[in-house]
Amino acid sequence: AQTVTQSQPEMSVQEAETVTLSCTYDTSESDYYLFWYKQPPSRQMILVIRQEAYKQQNATENRFSVNFQKAAKSFSLKISDSQLGDAAMYFCAYPSGTYKYIFGTGTRLKVLA
Amino acid sequence: NAGVTQTPKFRILKIGQSMTLQCTQDMNHNYMYWYRQDPGMGLKLIYYSVGAGITDKGEVPNGYNVSRSTTEDFPLRLELAAPSQTSVYFCASSYAGRGYEQYFGPGTRLTVT
């Protein structure tokens, strides 16, 4: 069965520093997508970044980038120049099949001023 | 463009009561989803719909029902509420299935006592 694991329940980072959030997944598929979603205190889930497995190039969106290691089934999120507004829960998600997204248990990121 | 809207934002139910959580999207998305998020957990799929008149069960459908009479609306009905249904409920929509970003509503916090 496909699974998504986020092994860091909580992380802290100093403002302006860099932090990496980990995500591992298990699948037998060769072509798939992976997502990182952010859930701020307002609760609304917001897409941070998306990676297509068949693309070797790591996805990047401004200060957010991923380190996608397909063979290791690892999909970590790097946040550079951390800002106070980055404080949130971050969820890794894997679309299993056409409709079902499997979400990890989340990592709470604290940004220290 | 309001995106995905949900009502109510908060609700307290007594055991055995019923209620409907409303969800509306204005992006003309065919795909809509209902998730629940329990404390410290990721999101779990309750029901999904791929178009008006078409719905199907997700991972945790027991105790819930849905209908989809229009593209815009996807209400979730709780029958005979139980304490195990205390959770935060999110509605989401997407243009298509796998690989497409899901847009989330702000969530409904439901407490059953």
Coordinates of C-alpha atoms in Angstrom, one line a residue:
Chain A
A1 CA 0.0 0.0 0.0
Q2 CA 1.1 3.5 -0.7
T3 CA 2.2 5.4 2.4
V4 CA 3.6 8.9 3.1
T5 CA 5.8 9.4 6.2
Q6 CA 6.9 12.7 7.7
S7 CA 9.2 11.8 10.6
Q8 CA 9.6 15.3 12.0
P9 CA 6.6 16.3 14.0
E10 CA 8.1 19.8 14.7
M11 CA 11.0 21.9 13.4
S12 CA 12.3 25.3 14.4
V13 CA 14.3 27.7 12.3
Q14 CA 15.7 31.2 12.9
E15 CA 14.4 33.9 10.7
A16 CA 16.4 34.3 7.5
E17 CA 17.9 30.8 7.9
T18 CA 17.3 27.7 5.8
V19 CA 15.3 24.6 7.0
T20 CA 14.6 21.3 5.3
L21 CA 11.4 19.2 6.0
S22 CA 11.6 15.5 5.3
C23 CA 9.1 13.3 3.5
T24 CA 9.4 9.7 2.4
Y25 CA 6.8 7.7 0.5
D26 CA 6.3 4.2 -0.7
T27 CA 4.9 3.3 -4.1
S28 CA 5.4 0.8 -6.8
E29 CA 4.4 3.3 -9.5
S30 CA 7.0 4.9 -11.8
D31 CA 5.0 7.9 -12.9
Y32 CA 3.4 10.0 -10.3
Y33 CA 3.2 13.4 -8.6
L34 CA 4.1 14.7 -5.2
F35 CA 2.9 17.8 -3.4
W36 CA 3.8 20.0 -0.4
Y37 CA 0.9 21.9 1.2
K38 CA 1.1 24.6 3.8
Q39 CA -1.6 24.9 6.5
P40 CA -1.2 28.2 8.4
P41 CA -3.1 29.0 11.7
S42 CA -6.0 30.1 9.5
R43 CA -6.4 26.3 8.7
Q44 CA -6.7 26.8 4.9
M45 CA -4.5 24.4 3.0
I46 CA -2.3 26.1 0.3
L47 CA -0.2 24.5 -2.3
V48 CA 3.5 25.2 -1.9
I49 CA 5.1 23.1 -4.6
R50 CA 4.5 20.2 -7.0
Q51 CA 6.9 17.7 -8.4
E52 CA 6.4 15.4 -11.3
A53 CA 8.2 12.1 -10.9
Y54 CA 9.3 11.8 -14.5
K55 CA 11.1 15.1 -14.3
Q56 CA 14.6 14.8 -13.0
Q57 CA 14.8 18.5 -12.3
N58 CA 13.8 19.5 -8.8
A59 CA 10.8 21.9 -8.6
T60 CA 11.4 25.4 -7.3
E61 CA 9.0 28.2 -6.3
N62 CA 10.7 31.3 -5.1
R63 CA 12.2 30.5 -1.6
F64 CA 10.8 26.9 -1.7
S65 CA 12.5 24.1 -3.4
V66 CA 12.5 20.3 -3.2
N67 CA 15.1 17.6 -3.1
F68 CA 13.5 14.8 -5.0
Q69 CA 15.3 11.5 -4.8
K70 CA 13.2 9.0 -6.8
A71 CA 15.2 5.9 -6.1
A72 CA 15.2 6.6 -2.3
K73 CA 11.6 7.7 -2.5
S74 CA 12.4 10.9 -0.7
F75 CA 10.8 14.3 -1.3
S76 CA 12.1 16.9 1.1
L77 CA 11.1 20.6 1.1
K78 CA 13.8 23.3 1.6
I79 CA 12.7 26.8 2.7
S80 CA 15.4 29.4 2.2
D81 CA 15.5 32.8 3.9
S82 CA 12.7 31.7 6.3
Q83 CA 10.2 34.4 7.2
L84 CA 7.7 34.6 10.1
G85 CA 4.9 34.0 7.7
D86 CA 6.3 30.6 6.9
A87 CA 5.3 29.3 10.3
A88 CA 2.7 26.7 9.6
M89 CA 2.0 22.9 9.4
Y90 CA 3.4 21.4 6.2
F91 CA 2.0 18.3 4.7
C92 CA 3.5 16.1 2.1
A93 CA 0.9 14.5 -0.2
Y94 CA 1.0 11.7 -2.8
P95 CA -1.9 11.2 -5.2
S96 CA -2.7 7.5 -5.1
G97 CA -4.8 6.5 -8.1
T98 CA -6.8 9.2 -9.8
Y99 CA -8.7 10.8 -6.9
K100 CA -7.2 9.8 -3.6
Y101 CA -4.5 11.9 -2.1
I102 CA -2.5 10.3 0.8
F103 CA -1.3 13.0 3.2
G104 CA 1.5 12.7 5.7
T105 CA 0.9 13.5 9.4
G106 CA 2.5 16.9 9.0
T107 CA 5.5 18.9 10.3
R108 CA 4.9 22.0 12.4
L109 CA 7.4 24.7 11.5
K110 CA 8.2 27.4 14.0
V111 CA 10.1 30.5 12.8
L112 CA 12.0 32.2 15.6
A113 CA 12.6 36.0 15.4
Chain B
N1 CA -13.3 34.7 -7.3
A2 CA -14.2 33.3 -3.9
G3 CA -12.6 29.9 -4.6
V4 CA -14.0 27.2 -2.3
T5 CA -16.3 28.3 0.5
Q6 CA -17.6 26.3 3.4
T7 CA -20.3 26.9 5.9
P8 CA -20.5 26.9 8.9
K9 CA -17.0 27.6 10.3
F10 CA -17.8 26.1 13.6
R11 CA -20.6 23.8 14.9
I12 CA -21.4 21.9 18.1
L13 CA -23.7 18.9 17.8
K14 CA -25.3 16.7 20.3
I15 CA -24.9 12.9 19.9
G16 CA -27.6 11.6 17.5
Q17 CA -28.2 15.0 15.8
S18 CA -27.8 15.4 12.0
M19 CA -26.4 18.3 10.0
T20 CA -25.2 19.2 6.6
L21 CA -21.9 20.9 5.8
Q22 CA -22.1 23.1 2.8
C23 CA -19.4 23.5 0.2
T24 CA -19.5 25.6 -2.9
Q25 CA -16.8 26.4 -5.5
D26 CA -16.9 29.0 -8.3
M27 CA -14.0 27.7 -10.4
N28 CA -16.1 25.4 -12.5
H29 CA -14.1 22.4 -11.3
N30 CA -15.5 19.0 -12.0
Y31 CA -13.7 17.2 -9.1
M32 CA -14.7 17.8 -5.5
Y33 CA -13.6 16.2 -2.3
W34 CA -14.4 16.0 1.4
Y35 CA -11.7 15.4 3.9
R36 CA -11.5 15.2 7.7
Q37 CA -8.5 16.1 9.7
D38 CA -8.1 14.7 13.2
P39 CA -5.7 16.3 15.7
G40 CA -2.1 15.5 14.8
M41 CA -3.1 13.7 11.6
G42 CA -3.1 14.3 7.9
L43 CA -6.3 14.6 5.9
K44 CA -8.4 11.5 5.2
L45 CA -10.7 11.4 2.2
I46 CA -14.4 10.8 3.1
Y47 CA -16.1 11.1 -0.3
Y48 CA -15.3 12.5 -3.7
S49 CA -17.1 13.5 -6.9
V50 CA -16.0 13.7 -10.5
G51 CA -19.0 15.6 -11.7
A52 CA -22.6 16.4 -11.1
G53 CA -24.5 13.2 -10.3
I54 CA -21.3 11.1 -9.7
T55 CA -20.0 10.4 -6.2
D56 CA -17.9 7.7 -4.6
K57 CA -16.6 6.7 -1.3
G58 CA -13.2 7.5 0.0
E59 CA -11.2 6.1 2.8
V60 CA -13.5 6.9 5.8
P61 CA -17.1 7.2 4.4
N62 CA -19.1 5.6 7.3
G63 CA -21.5 7.9 9.0
Y64 CA -21.6 10.3 6.1
N65 CA -23.5 10.9 2.9
V66 CA -23.0 13.2 -0.1
S67 CA -24.8 14.4 -3.1
R68 CA -23.8 16.4 -6.2
S69 CA -26.7 17.9 -8.1
T70 CA -24.7 20.8 -9.5
T71 CA -21.1 21.4 -10.5
E72 CA -20.7 24.1 -7.8
D73 CA -22.1 22.4 -4.7
F74 CA -21.0 19.3 -2.8
P75 CA -22.8 19.1 0.6
L76 CA -21.7 16.6 3.2
R77 CA -24.4 15.1 5.4
L78 CA -23.8 13.7 8.9
E79 CA -26.5 11.4 10.1
L80 CA -26.7 10.4 13.8
A81 CA -23.6 12.3 14.9
A82 CA -21.2 10.5 17.1
P83 CA -18.2 11.7 19.2
S84 CA -15.9 10.0 16.7
Q85 CA -17.0 12.5 14.1
T86 CA -15.5 15.4 16.1
S87 CA -12.9 16.7 13.6
V88 CA -12.1 19.5 11.2
Y89 CA -13.8 19.0 7.8
F90 CA -12.3 20.4 4.6
C91 CA -13.9 20.6 1.2
A92 CA -11.6 20.8 -1.9
S93 CA -11.9 21.0 -5.6
S94 CA -9.7 20.5 -8.6
Y95 CA -9.8 20.9 -12.4
A96 CA -9.1 17.2 -12.9
G97 CA -7.8 14.3 -11.0
R98 CA -4.3 13.1 -10.3
G99 CA -1.5 15.6 -10.6
Y100 CA -3.8 18.7 -10.4
E101 CA -3.7 21.1 -7.5
Q102 CA -6.6 20.7 -5.0
Y103 CA -8.0 24.0 -3.8
F104 CA -9.2 23.9 -0.2
G105 CA -11.9 25.7 1.7
P106 CA -11.3 27.2 5.1
G107 CA -12.7 24.2 7.0
T108 CA -15.5 23.5 9.5
R109 CA -14.6 22.6 13.0
L110 CA -17.2 20.2 14.3
T111 CA -17.6 19.0 17.9
V112 CA -20.0 16.3 18.8
T113 CA -20.8 16.0 22.6

